[in-house]
Tab-separated table of C-alpha atoms and ligand atoms in Angstrom:
chain	number	residue	atom	x	y	z
A	1	MET	CA	-23.529	-11.697	-23.166
A	2	THR	CA	-23.439	-12.308	-19.547
A	3	THR	CA	-25.133	-10.389	-16.736
A	4	PRO	CA	-22.727	-7.224	-15.821
A	5	LEU	CA	-21.657	-7.910	-11.889
A	6	PRO	CA	-22.954	-5.578	-9.526
A	7	TRP	CA	-19.839	-3.519	-9.113
A	8	ALA	CA	-19.146	-4.068	-4.763
A	9	VAL	CA	-19.251	-7.677	-5.906
A	10	ALA	CA	-16.326	-7.711	-8.282
A	11	ARG	CA	-14.523	-5.908	-6.112
A	12	GLU	CA	-14.817	-8.146	-3.444
A	13	THR	CA	-14.526	-11.341	-5.723
A	14	ALA	CA	-11.543	-10.054	-7.504
A	15	TRP	CA	-10.422	-9.567	-3.994
A	16	ALA	CA	-11.283	-12.763	-3.442
A	17	ALA	CA	-9.745	-14.139	-6.543
A	18	GLY	CA	-6.280	-12.901	-5.373
A	19	TYR	CA	-6.256	-13.785	-1.548
A	20	ALA	CA	-6.896	-17.843	-2.253
A	21	ALA	CA	-4.077	-17.751	-5.002
A	22	ARG	CA	-1.457	-14.967	-2.564
A	23	THR	CA	1.997	-15.070	-3.532
A	24	PRO	CA	3.605	-18.021	-1.288
A	25	ALA	CA	4.673	-16.071	2.334
A	26	VAL	CA	8.606	-15.707	2.735
A	27	GLU	CA	10.733	-14.018	4.301
A	28	LEU	CA	11.365	-10.701	2.790
A	29	PRO	CA	13.719	-6.973	3.120
A	30	PHE	CA	11.607	-4.713	4.628
A	31	GLY	CA	11.863	-2.769	1.147
A	32	GLU	CA	10.052	-5.534	-0.511
A	33	ALA	CA	7.897	-6.574	2.545
A	34	VAL	CA	6.295	-2.933	2.676
A	35	GLY	CA	2.500	-2.652	1.250
A	36	SER	CA	1.775	-6.689	1.670
A	37	ALA	CA	1.119	-8.302	4.732
A	38	LEU	CA	2.125	-9.903	7.884
A	39	ALA	CA	2.565	-13.643	6.973
A	40	ALA	CA	2.766	-14.457	10.941
A	41	PRO	CA	2.500	-12.355	13.737
A	42	LEU	CA	5.688	-10.310	14.927
A	43	VAL	CA	7.295	-11.687	18.097
A	44	ALA	CA	9.616	-9.373	20.029
A	45	VAL	CA	13.285	-11.258	19.644
A	46	SER	CA	14.887	-9.227	23.140
A	47	ASP	CA	12.822	-7.883	25.399
A	48	LEU	CA	12.154	-4.802	24.222
A	49	PRO	CA	14.076	-2.499	25.937
A	50	ALA	CA	16.691	-4.955	26.016
A	51	PHE	CA	18.200	-3.177	29.705
A	52	PRO	CA	17.176	-0.251	31.499
A	53	THR	CA	17.901	2.401	30.109
A	54	SER	CA	18.145	5.711	30.650
A	55	ALA	CA	14.689	8.889	29.433
A	56	VAL	CA	16.900	11.750	30.733
A	57	ASP	CA	20.494	13.258	30.441
A	58	GLY	CA	21.339	13.414	34.355
A	59	TRP	CA	23.197	12.140	37.791
A	60	ALA	CA	22.367	8.738	38.778
A	61	VAL	CA	22.179	7.859	42.357
A	62	ALA	CA	22.726	5.005	44.521
A	63	GLY	CA	21.623	5.277	48.318
A	64	GLU	CA	21.233	8.507	50.540
A	65	GLY	CA	22.154	12.153	48.883
A	66	PRO	CA	24.263	14.171	48.841
A	67	TRP	CA	26.665	12.145	46.635
A	68	ARG	CA	29.606	12.314	45.643
A	69	VAL	CA	31.066	12.479	42.567
A	70	GLU	CA	32.537	9.460	40.707
A	71	PRO	CA	34.584	9.652	37.458
A	72	ALA	CA	37.093	8.157	37.744
A	73	GLN	CA	35.189	4.757	38.631
A	74	PHE	CA	32.709	5.295	34.945
A	75	GLY	CA	35.400	7.066	32.887
A	76	GLY	CA	33.386	10.141	33.787
A	77	ALA	CA	30.099	9.744	32.324
A	78	VAL	CA	28.223	6.816	31.543
A	79	LEU	CA	26.936	7.233	27.813
A	80	ALA	CA	24.493	5.094	24.925
A	81	GLY	CA	26.409	2.033	24.595
A	82	GLN	CA	28.100	1.555	27.205
A	83	VAL	CA	28.088	-1.787	29.529
A	84	PRO	CA	28.433	0.769	32.986
A	85	GLU	CA	29.943	-0.895	36.018
A	86	ALA	CA	27.411	-0.611	39.146
A	87	LEU	CA	26.321	1.566	41.027
A	88	LYS	CA	27.440	1.807	44.891
A	89	PRO	CA	25.632	3.436	48.349
A	90	GLY	CA	26.715	7.299	48.237
A	91	GLN	CA	28.152	7.914	44.461
A	92	ALA	CA	27.140	9.539	41.550
A	93	VAL	CA	27.648	9.743	37.978
A	94	LYS	CA	27.078	10.946	35.059
A	95	ILE	CA	24.228	9.701	32.412
A	96	ALA	CA	23.182	10.193	29.141
A	97	THR	CA	19.953	9.741	27.834
A	98	GLY	CA	19.674	6.286	26.129
A	99	ALA	CA	22.312	4.677	28.228
A	100	GLN	CA	22.397	1.912	30.636
A	101	VAL	CA	21.493	2.605	34.073
A	102	PRO	CA	24.197	0.571	36.073
A	103	GLU	CA	22.528	-1.739	38.268
A	104	GLY	CA	22.087	-0.056	42.058
A	105	THR	CA	20.369	3.098	40.697
A	106	GLU	CA	17.724	3.687	43.120
A	107	GLY	CA	16.887	7.125	41.013
A	108	ILE	CA	18.423	10.178	38.198
A	109	ILE	CA	18.589	13.659	38.946
A	110	ARG	CA	17.727	15.340	35.360
A	111	LEU	CA	20.584	18.028	34.931
A	112	GLU	CA	19.134	21.231	35.012
A	113	HIS	CA	17.189	20.409	38.736
A	114	THR	CA	21.032	19.279	40.337
A	115	GLU	CA	23.280	21.148	42.467
A	116	LEU	CA	27.027	20.427	42.193
A	117	GLU	CA	29.036	21.896	44.915
A	118	ASP	CA	32.663	20.471	46.484
A	119	GLY	CA	32.161	17.351	44.226
A	120	LEU	CA	29.050	16.386	45.394
A	121	VAL	CA	25.879	16.447	43.431
A	122	ASN	CA	22.305	17.349	44.859
A	123	GLY	CA	18.632	17.342	43.534
A	124	PRO	CA	14.867	15.288	43.020
A	125	ALA	CA	15.992	12.013	42.048
A	126	ALA	CA	13.188	10.240	40.632
A	127	ARG	CA	12.831	6.546	38.413
A	128	GLU	CA	13.677	8.414	34.778
A	129	TRP	CA	14.401	5.499	32.656
A	130	ARG	CA	12.197	2.346	30.787
A	131	GLU	CA	12.586	-0.835	32.557
A	132	ALA	CA	13.870	-3.559	30.392
A	133	GLY	CA	10.697	-5.231	29.162
A	134	GLU	CA	8.262	-2.169	29.915
A	135	GLU	CA	7.443	-2.145	26.255
A	136	ALA	CA	7.523	-5.628	24.417
A	137	ALA	CA	8.980	-9.303	26.923
A	138	GLN	CA	10.912	-11.464	24.920
A	139	GLY	CA	8.719	-13.762	22.884
A	140	GLU	CA	5.484	-11.349	22.818
A	141	GLU	CA	3.344	-10.620	19.773
A	142	LEU	CA	3.868	-7.344	19.107
A	143	LEU	CA	1.690	-7.238	15.553
A	144	ALA	CA	-0.831	-9.859	14.354
A	145	ALA	CA	-0.751	-12.179	11.034
A	146	GLY	CA	-2.534	-10.101	8.432
A	147	THR	CA	-1.328	-6.574	9.880
A	148	PRO	CA	-0.269	-4.479	7.050
A	149	ILE	CA	3.336	-3.777	6.173
A	150	SER	CA	3.620	0.101	6.462
A	151	ALA	CA	6.623	2.125	7.533
A	152	PRO	CA	5.631	2.302	11.349
A	153	VAL	CA	5.572	-0.851	11.211
A	154	ILE	CA	8.853	-1.847	9.681
A	155	GLY	CA	10.424	0.551	12.283
A	156	LEU	CA	9.357	-1.602	15.085
A	157	ALA	CA	10.751	-4.392	13.389
A	158	ALA	CA	13.959	-3.726	13.368
A	159	ALA	CA	13.792	-2.218	17.138
A	160	ALA	CA	11.816	-5.563	18.202
A	161	GLY	CA	15.438	-7.460	16.157
A	162	HIS	CA	14.619	-8.177	12.884
A	163	ALA	CA	16.297	-7.913	9.584
A	164	THR	CA	13.014	-9.462	7.516
A	165	LEU	CA	9.426	-9.886	7.530
A	166	PRO	CA	7.379	-12.944	6.699
A	167	ALA	CA	5.306	-11.418	3.813
A	168	HIS	CA	3.754	-11.919	-0.156
A	169	ALA	CA	6.041	-10.846	-2.887
A	170	ARG	CA	4.436	-7.600	-5.010
A	171	PRO	CA	3.392	-9.657	-8.035
A	172	ALA	CA	4.893	-9.179	-11.549
A	173	VAL	CA	2.630	-7.564	-13.910
A	174	ARG	CA	2.618	-6.253	-17.338
A	175	VAL	CA	0.692	-4.129	-19.085
A	176	VAL	CA	-0.156	-5.274	-22.921
A	177	VAL	CA	-1.568	-2.280	-24.784
A	178	PHE	CA	-3.606	-3.406	-27.857
A	179	GLY	CA	-4.749	-0.828	-30.778
A	180	ASP	CA	-3.874	-0.128	-34.507
A	181	GLU	CA	-4.862	3.460	-34.190
A	182	LEU	CA	-2.265	4.294	-31.305
A	183	LEU	CA	0.865	5.777	-31.559
A	184	THR	CA	3.745	6.045	-28.860
A	185	SER	CA	5.251	9.389	-30.013
A	186	GLY	CA	4.266	13.023	-31.388
A	187	VAL	CA	0.315	14.049	-31.442
A	188	SER	CA	-2.430	12.531	-32.404
A	189	ARG	CA	-2.837	12.966	-35.684
A	190	ASP	CA	-4.655	11.232	-39.345
A	191	GLY	CA	-7.490	9.040	-37.547
A	192	ARG	CA	-4.579	7.846	-34.906
A	193	VAL	CA	-4.337	8.710	-31.123
A	194	ARG	CA	-1.583	8.747	-28.325
A	195	ASP	CA	-1.329	5.892	-26.688
A	196	SER	CA	-1.843	6.875	-22.791
A	197	LEU	CA	-2.523	3.762	-21.071
A	198	GLY	CA	0.711	2.176	-21.749
A	199	PRO	CA	3.024	5.182	-19.950
A	200	MET	CA	-0.144	5.544	-17.439
A	201	VAL	CA	-1.410	2.384	-16.019
A	202	PRO	CA	2.217	0.352	-14.987
A	203	HIS	CA	2.708	3.325	-12.073
A	204	MET	CA	-1.147	2.857	-10.951
A	205	LEU	CA	-0.013	-0.996	-10.716
A	206	THR	CA	3.061	-0.301	-8.787
A	207	ALA	CA	1.546	2.010	-6.413
A	208	ALA	CA	-1.593	-0.691	-6.134
A	209	GLY	CA	1.704	-3.505	-4.853
A	210	ALA	CA	2.563	-4.607	-7.945
A	211	ALA	CA	5.884	-4.997	-9.494
A	212	ALA	CA	5.521	-3.867	-13.208
A	213	GLY	CA	7.814	-3.936	-16.214
A	214	PRO	CA	7.245	-1.738	-19.386
A	215	SER	CA	4.581	-1.961	-21.153
A	216	ILE	CA	3.962	-4.322	-24.648
A	217	GLY	CA	2.434	-2.666	-27.361
A	218	PRO	CA	0.876	-1.504	-29.180
A	219	VAL	CA	-0.059	-4.839	-30.377
A	220	GLU	CA	-1.391	-5.009	-34.206
A	221	ASP	CA	-4.954	-6.173	-34.212
A	222	THR	CA	-5.215	-8.992	-34.854
A	223	LEU	CA	-6.031	-12.582	-32.996
A	224	GLU	CA	-2.619	-14.052	-33.616
A	225	ALA	CA	-0.905	-10.821	-32.569
A	226	HIS	CA	-2.710	-10.891	-29.161
A	227	VAL	CA	-2.712	-14.029	-28.332
A	228	ALA	CA	1.621	-14.041	-28.858
A	229	ALA	CA	1.494	-10.951	-26.877
A	230	LEU	CA	-0.964	-12.671	-23.673
A	231	ARG	CA	1.943	-15.537	-24.077
A	232	GLU	CA	4.848	-13.444	-24.299
A	233	ALA	CA	3.522	-10.622	-21.236
A	234	LEU	CA	1.762	-14.429	-19.087
A	235	ALA	CA	5.588	-15.868	-19.521
A	236	ASP	CA	7.284	-13.770	-16.851
A	237	ALA	CA	4.274	-12.461	-15.253
A	238	ASP	CA	1.576	-13.450	-12.456
A	239	LEU	CA	-0.873	-10.922	-13.552
A	240	VAL	CA	-1.396	-9.086	-17.085
A	241	CYS	CA	-3.348	-5.841	-17.896
A	242	THR	CA	-4.989	-5.587	-21.627
A	243	THR	CA	-5.734	-2.381	-22.928
A	244	GLY	CA	-8.826	-1.709	-25.097
A	245	GLY	CA	-10.560	-4.331	-26.972
A	246	THR	CA	-13.611	-5.638	-25.007
A	247	MET	CA	-15.746	-5.258	-26.603
A	248	VAL	CA	-16.789	-6.826	-30.137
A	249	GLY	CA	-15.432	-4.342	-32.583
A	250	PRO	CA	-15.034	-5.313	-35.396
A	251	VAL	CA	-10.524	-5.667	-34.672
A	252	ASP	CA	-11.733	-6.562	-30.642
A	253	HIS	CA	-10.194	-9.922	-30.296
A	254	LEU	CA	-9.408	-9.996	-26.483
A	255	HIS	CA	-12.582	-12.730	-25.699
A	256	ALA	CA	-11.810	-14.809	-28.485
A	257	ALA	CA	-7.304	-14.745	-27.651
A	258	LEU	CA	-8.263	-15.596	-23.932
A	259	ALA	CA	-10.620	-18.433	-25.316
A	260	GLU	CA	-7.560	-19.272	-27.850
A	261	ILE	CA	-5.134	-19.474	-24.576
A	262	GLY	CA	-7.819	-21.497	-22.727
A	263	ALA	CA	-8.564	-18.508	-19.670
A	264	GLU	CA	-11.256	-18.833	-17.966
A	265	TYR	CA	-13.522	-15.861	-17.111
A	266	VAL	CA	-13.624	-14.978	-13.206
A	267	ILE	CA	-15.493	-12.170	-13.881
A	268	ASN	CA	-16.847	-10.549	-17.630
A	269	THR	CA	-18.448	-7.127	-16.970
A	270	VAL	CA	-18.883	-5.496	-14.709
A	271	ALA	CA	-22.446	-2.635	-13.735
A	272	VAL	CA	-20.695	0.346	-13.775
A	273	ARG	CA	-20.213	3.105	-15.645
A	274	PRO	CA	-18.068	4.213	-16.752
A	275	GLY	CA	-16.266	1.197	-18.072
A	276	PHE	CA	-18.658	-1.948	-18.039
A	277	PRO	CA	-16.683	-4.411	-20.643
A	278	MET	CA	-14.054	-4.852	-18.081
A	279	LEU	CA	-13.106	-8.201	-16.950
A	280	LEU	CA	-11.145	-10.729	-14.689
A	281	ALA	CA	-9.986	-14.127	-16.463
A	282	ARG	CA	-7.764	-17.130	-14.838
A	283	THR	CA	-5.578	-19.210	-16.710
A	284	GLU	CA	-5.001	-22.568	-16.627
A	285	ASP	CA	-1.642	-22.386	-14.408
A	286	GLY	CA	-3.435	-19.925	-12.197
A	287	LYS	CA	-2.451	-16.587	-13.561
A	288	PHE	CA	-4.730	-13.702	-13.944
A	289	ILE	CA	-5.581	-11.649	-16.807
A	290	ALA	CA	-7.628	-8.721	-16.310
A	291	GLY	CA	-9.506	-6.806	-19.531
A	292	LEU	CA	-8.904	-3.024	-19.175
A	293	PRO	CA	-11.783	-1.138	-21.991
A	294	GLY	CA	-9.750	1.099	-24.066
A	295	ASN	CA	-11.525	4.242	-23.067
A	296	PRO	CA	-9.093	5.359	-21.205
A	297	GLN	CA	-11.012	6.750	-17.984
A	298	SER	CA	-12.879	3.768	-18.152
A	299	ALA	CA	-9.636	1.891	-17.882
A	300	VAL	CA	-8.117	3.740	-15.018
A	301	ILE	CA	-12.188	2.077	-13.307
A	302	ALA	CA	-10.865	-1.110	-13.969
A	303	VAL	CA	-7.679	-0.492	-12.206
A	304	VAL	CA	-9.281	0.898	-9.359
A	305	SER	CA	-12.615	-1.767	-9.598
A	306	LEU	CA	-11.117	-5.106	-10.119
A	307	VAL	CA	-7.384	-5.004	-10.521
A	308	ALA	CA	-6.613	-2.622	-7.058
A	309	PRO	CA	-8.768	-5.323	-5.016
A	310	LEU	CA	-6.894	-8.468	-6.945
A	311	LEU	CA	-3.317	-7.029	-5.992
A	312	ALA	CA	-4.398	-6.436	-2.576
A	313	GLY	CA	-5.783	-9.724	-2.129
A	314	LEU	CA	-2.498	-11.394	-4.223
A	315	ARG	CA	-0.128	-9.172	-1.638
A	316	GLY	CA	-2.213	-10.883	1.741
A	317	LEU	CA	-3.926	-7.200	2.258
A	318	PRO	CA	-7.964	-6.823	3.626
A	319	LEU	CA	-10.148	-5.478	0.759
A	320	PRO	CA	-8.960	-2.086	0.367
A	321	GLU	CA	-11.119	0.406	2.035
A	322	LEU	CA	-13.348	2.925	0.141
A	323	GLY	CA	-13.050	6.700	1.859
A	324	SER	CA	-15.930	8.923	1.596
A	325	VAL	CA	-17.173	12.042	0.073
A	326	THR	CA	-20.070	15.120	0.585
A	327	LEU	CA	-21.848	15.717	-2.438
A	328	ALA	CA	-21.067	19.427	-2.947
A	329	GLU	CA	-23.782	18.973	-6.088
A	330	ASP	CA	-26.319	16.637	-7.472
A	331	VAL	CA	-24.903	13.446	-9.116
A	332	PRO	CA	-27.425	11.825	-11.540
A	333	GLY	CA	-27.200	8.275	-11.201
A	334	ARG	CA	-27.165	5.385	-14.092
A	335	GLY	CA	-30.176	3.218	-13.980
A	336	GLY	CA	-29.209	-0.257	-12.439
A	337	PHE	CA	-25.797	0.363	-13.083
A	338	THR	CA	-23.053	1.366	-10.382
A	339	HIS	CA	-21.663	5.414	-11.445
A	340	LEU	CA	-18.630	6.392	-10.561
A	341	ALA	CA	-18.272	10.070	-10.830
A	342	LEU	CA	-15.206	12.222	-10.640
A	343	VAL	CA	-15.534	14.700	-7.818
A	344	ASP	CA	-12.749	16.901	-5.793
A	345	ARG	CA	-12.740	16.660	-2.899
A	346	ALA	CA	-14.991	19.537	-1.768
A	347	GLY	CA	-17.244	16.750	-3.956
A	348	HIS	CA	-17.825	18.763	-7.386
A	349	ARG	CA	-18.272	17.290	-9.766
A	350	LEU	CA	-15.207	18.043	-12.588
A	351	GLY	CA	-15.642	18.883	-16.387
A	352	HIS	CA	-14.179	16.694	-19.029
A	353	HIS	CA	-15.515	13.337	-17.451
A	354	GLY	CA	-16.408	11.832	-19.961
A	355	SER	CA	-14.767	8.100	-20.616
A	356	ALA	CA	-12.425	8.573	-23.522
A	357	MET	CA	-11.113	11.892	-21.649
A	358	LEU	CA	-8.141	11.841	-18.169
A	359	ARG	CA	-8.174	16.120	-18.326
A	360	GLY	CA	-10.669	15.558	-15.511
A	361	LEU	CA	-9.262	12.337	-13.591
A	362	ALA	CA	-6.179	14.139	-13.825
A	363	ASN	CA	-7.882	16.847	-11.444
A	364	ALA	CA	-9.772	14.510	-9.289
A	365	ALA	CA	-9.472	13.157	-5.721
A	366	GLY	CA	-11.186	9.841	-6.809
A	367	PHE	CA	-14.845	8.688	-8.350
A	368	ALA	CA	-18.031	8.932	-5.994
A	369	VAL	CA	-20.028	5.785	-5.484
A	370	ILE	CA	-23.372	6.476	-6.629
A	371	GLY	CA	-25.112	3.266	-6.177
A	372	PRO	CA	-27.580	1.440	-8.514
A	373	ASP	CA	-31.207	2.907	-8.651
A	374	SER	CA	-30.029	6.056	-6.990
A	375	ALA	CA	-28.746	9.615	-7.559
A	376	GLY	CA	-25.987	11.653	-5.437
A	377	ALA	CA	-27.468	14.269	-3.644
A	378	GLU	CA	-26.555	17.399	-3.119
A	379	GLY	CA	-25.313	17.296	0.802
A	380	ALA	CA	-25.153	13.526	0.784
A	381	THR	CA	-22.235	11.545	2.480
A	382	VAL	CA	-21.265	8.782	-0.151
A	383	GLU	CA	-18.331	6.309	-0.551
A	384	LEU	CA	-15.376	7.371	-2.499
A	385	ALA	CA	-12.924	4.782	-4.777
A	386	THR	CA	-9.797	6.948	-5.332
A	387	VAL	CA	-6.764	5.648	-7.800
A	388	PRO	CA	-3.562	4.182	-7.167
A	389	GLY	CA	-0.826	6.746	-7.216
A	390	ALA	CA	-3.354	9.692	-8.047
B	401	LIG	N1	-21.481	-1.312	-30.120
B	401	LIG	C1	-21.148	-0.581	-28.705
B	401	LIG	N2	-19.748	-0.129	-28.800
B	401	LIG	C2	-19.439	0.195	-27.698
B	401	LIG	C3	-20.271	0.249	-26.474
B	401	LIG	C4	-21.483	-0.760	-26.641
B	401	LIG	O1	-21.703	-0.358	-25.596
B	401	LIG	N3	-21.632	-1.039	-27.932
B	401	LIG	N4	-19.627	0.346	-25.328
B	401	LIG	C5	-17.879	1.575	-25.162
B	401	LIG	C6	-17.739	1.646	-24.346
B	401	LIG	S1	-18.507	2.039	-22.819
B	401	LIG	C7	-15.654	1.543	-24.242
B	401	LIG	S2	-15.355	1.617	-22.615
B	401	LIG	C8	-15.648	0.883	-25.091
B	401	LIG	C9	-14.587	-0.524	-25.015
B	401	LIG	O2	-13.867	-0.681	-25.856
B	401	LIG	P1	-12.833	-1.896	-26.286
B	401	LIG	O3	-12.370	-1.993	-24.523
B	401	LIG	O4	-13.221	-2.431	-27.111
B	401	LIG	O5	-11.889	-0.815	-26.627
B	401	LIG	P2	-11.326	-0.210	-27.899
B	401	LIG	O6	-12.507	-0.387	-28.670
B	401	LIG	O7	-10.634	-1.075	-28.144
B	401	LIG	O8	-11.136	1.069	-27.942
B	401	LIG	C10	-11.856	2.372	-27.507
B	401	LIG	C11	-11.252	3.826	-27.429
B	401	LIG	O9	-10.161	3.627	-26.465
B	401	LIG	C12	-9.248	4.091	-27.174
B	401	LIG	N5	-8.036	3.884	-26.932
B	401	LIG	C13	-8.357	2.608	-26.758
B	401	LIG	N6	-6.809	2.596	-26.535
B	401	LIG	C14	-6.004	3.795	-25.793
B	401	LIG	C15	-4.791	3.608	-25.580
B	401	LIG	N7	-4.141	2.741	-25.150
B	401	LIG	N8	-4.406	5.081	-25.110
B	401	LIG	C16	-5.584	6.219	-25.374
B	401	LIG	N9	-6.662	5.835	-25.917
B	401	LIG	C17	-6.851	4.791	-26.321
B	401	LIG	C18	-9.604	3.836	-28.232
B	401	LIG	O10	-9.075	4.375	-29.891
B	401	LIG	C19	-11.230	3.707	-28.889
B	401	LIG	O11	-11.694	5.118	-29.273
B	401	LIG	O12	-16.337	0.415	-26.486
B	401	LIG	C20	-17.818	1.604	-26.488
B	401	LIG	N10	-18.418	0.834	-27.926
B	402	MOO	O1	-18.016	1.845	-20.069
B	402	MOO	MO1	-17.698	2.601	-21.313
B	402	MOO	O2	-16.274	2.716	-20.504
B	402	MOO	O3	-18.298	3.771	-20.901
B	402	MOO	O4	-16.378	4.196	-21.123
């Protein structure tokens, strides 16, 4: 067996492999670009605002006051969405917030500060408008390449005149579930257990930025069936996540199946508990296979440790940042391995945290990261690895 890779190194290695293979940058509609990173700088297509825009409901005035109301000339008022005539000295016209300010305007009086008598308006006039180009000049860079495309970025892009964004598409992902003992309905019985990974993992991968199809399997525990299922999944996916069969048990065929299809290891086991038999491999044509251990919590740890960083890289994003949590109790280490320990927001360990269990995970804020050859002391602040989709 190869030497397990330190956990922090494994995260970075998975991310770097994804980043080097990131999906080609293409113009994507906003809904498909969100969650990726800008593949080119975002520039303003026009000045922002494109024209001087009233910031208030009021009266636009020119020259010395009091000012003469000119309803006829302006059709009653200057509203948003119109191009108004120029204002002459001595004139006043009602103007709405967001309306283009007439040329010649020297001030705007807020409605609530206006005195109106005998067709004349009076009050404090001020430059209550946003100048053209105040937020950005046409052609100006608004955001650098590499910026994560969030909801506010999409709002800014739309305001700046864009309909699409240059970004990296969601990688297509399929989950392949190995195991003769698995049931897809009913209750666990007669030595057989319900498949919990097939229904769960695609949601995590979607939350981590993938386009996940339905899971394939459970696949029969033979080498031929494993190879056939891998080939089927690879046909329409950039990344295949398998579950189970990562060890060397009598029916663990993943390693042999990888050899059979000519895949090479990027990572083969990670020094983390639970979850150490996880792996990442690459096919000759550059597709990825992530091997998630069969124990359900260990499979989730492999998603957190390898698959989420890989997906971030494939979408052109930086390595996902770890959060932090202050431990409310001592948490033991796991010797030379990193210990990923389920904790709640308050830093308490959760019960039911065995690697075969999901009960603790379903209540958790994430995994407290207890580094190798160390222990987590009550009151210490440590890194927190969160679960996509949790
Ligand atoms: N001799 C050793 N045996 C094991 C070791 C070891 O170091 N030496 N490590 C254990 C660890 S740690 C893990 S993790 C597992 C990894 O096993 P596999 O990836 O080969 O997974 P399986 O053997 O197929 O299954 C393990 C376990 O998980 C259940 N399982 C599998 N798939 C699902 C699913 N989709 N839904 C629910 N439960 C699932 C399966 O029934 C087994 O109970 O190896 C240990 N053994
Ligand atoms: O590493 Mo296993 O994944 O402890 O359950």
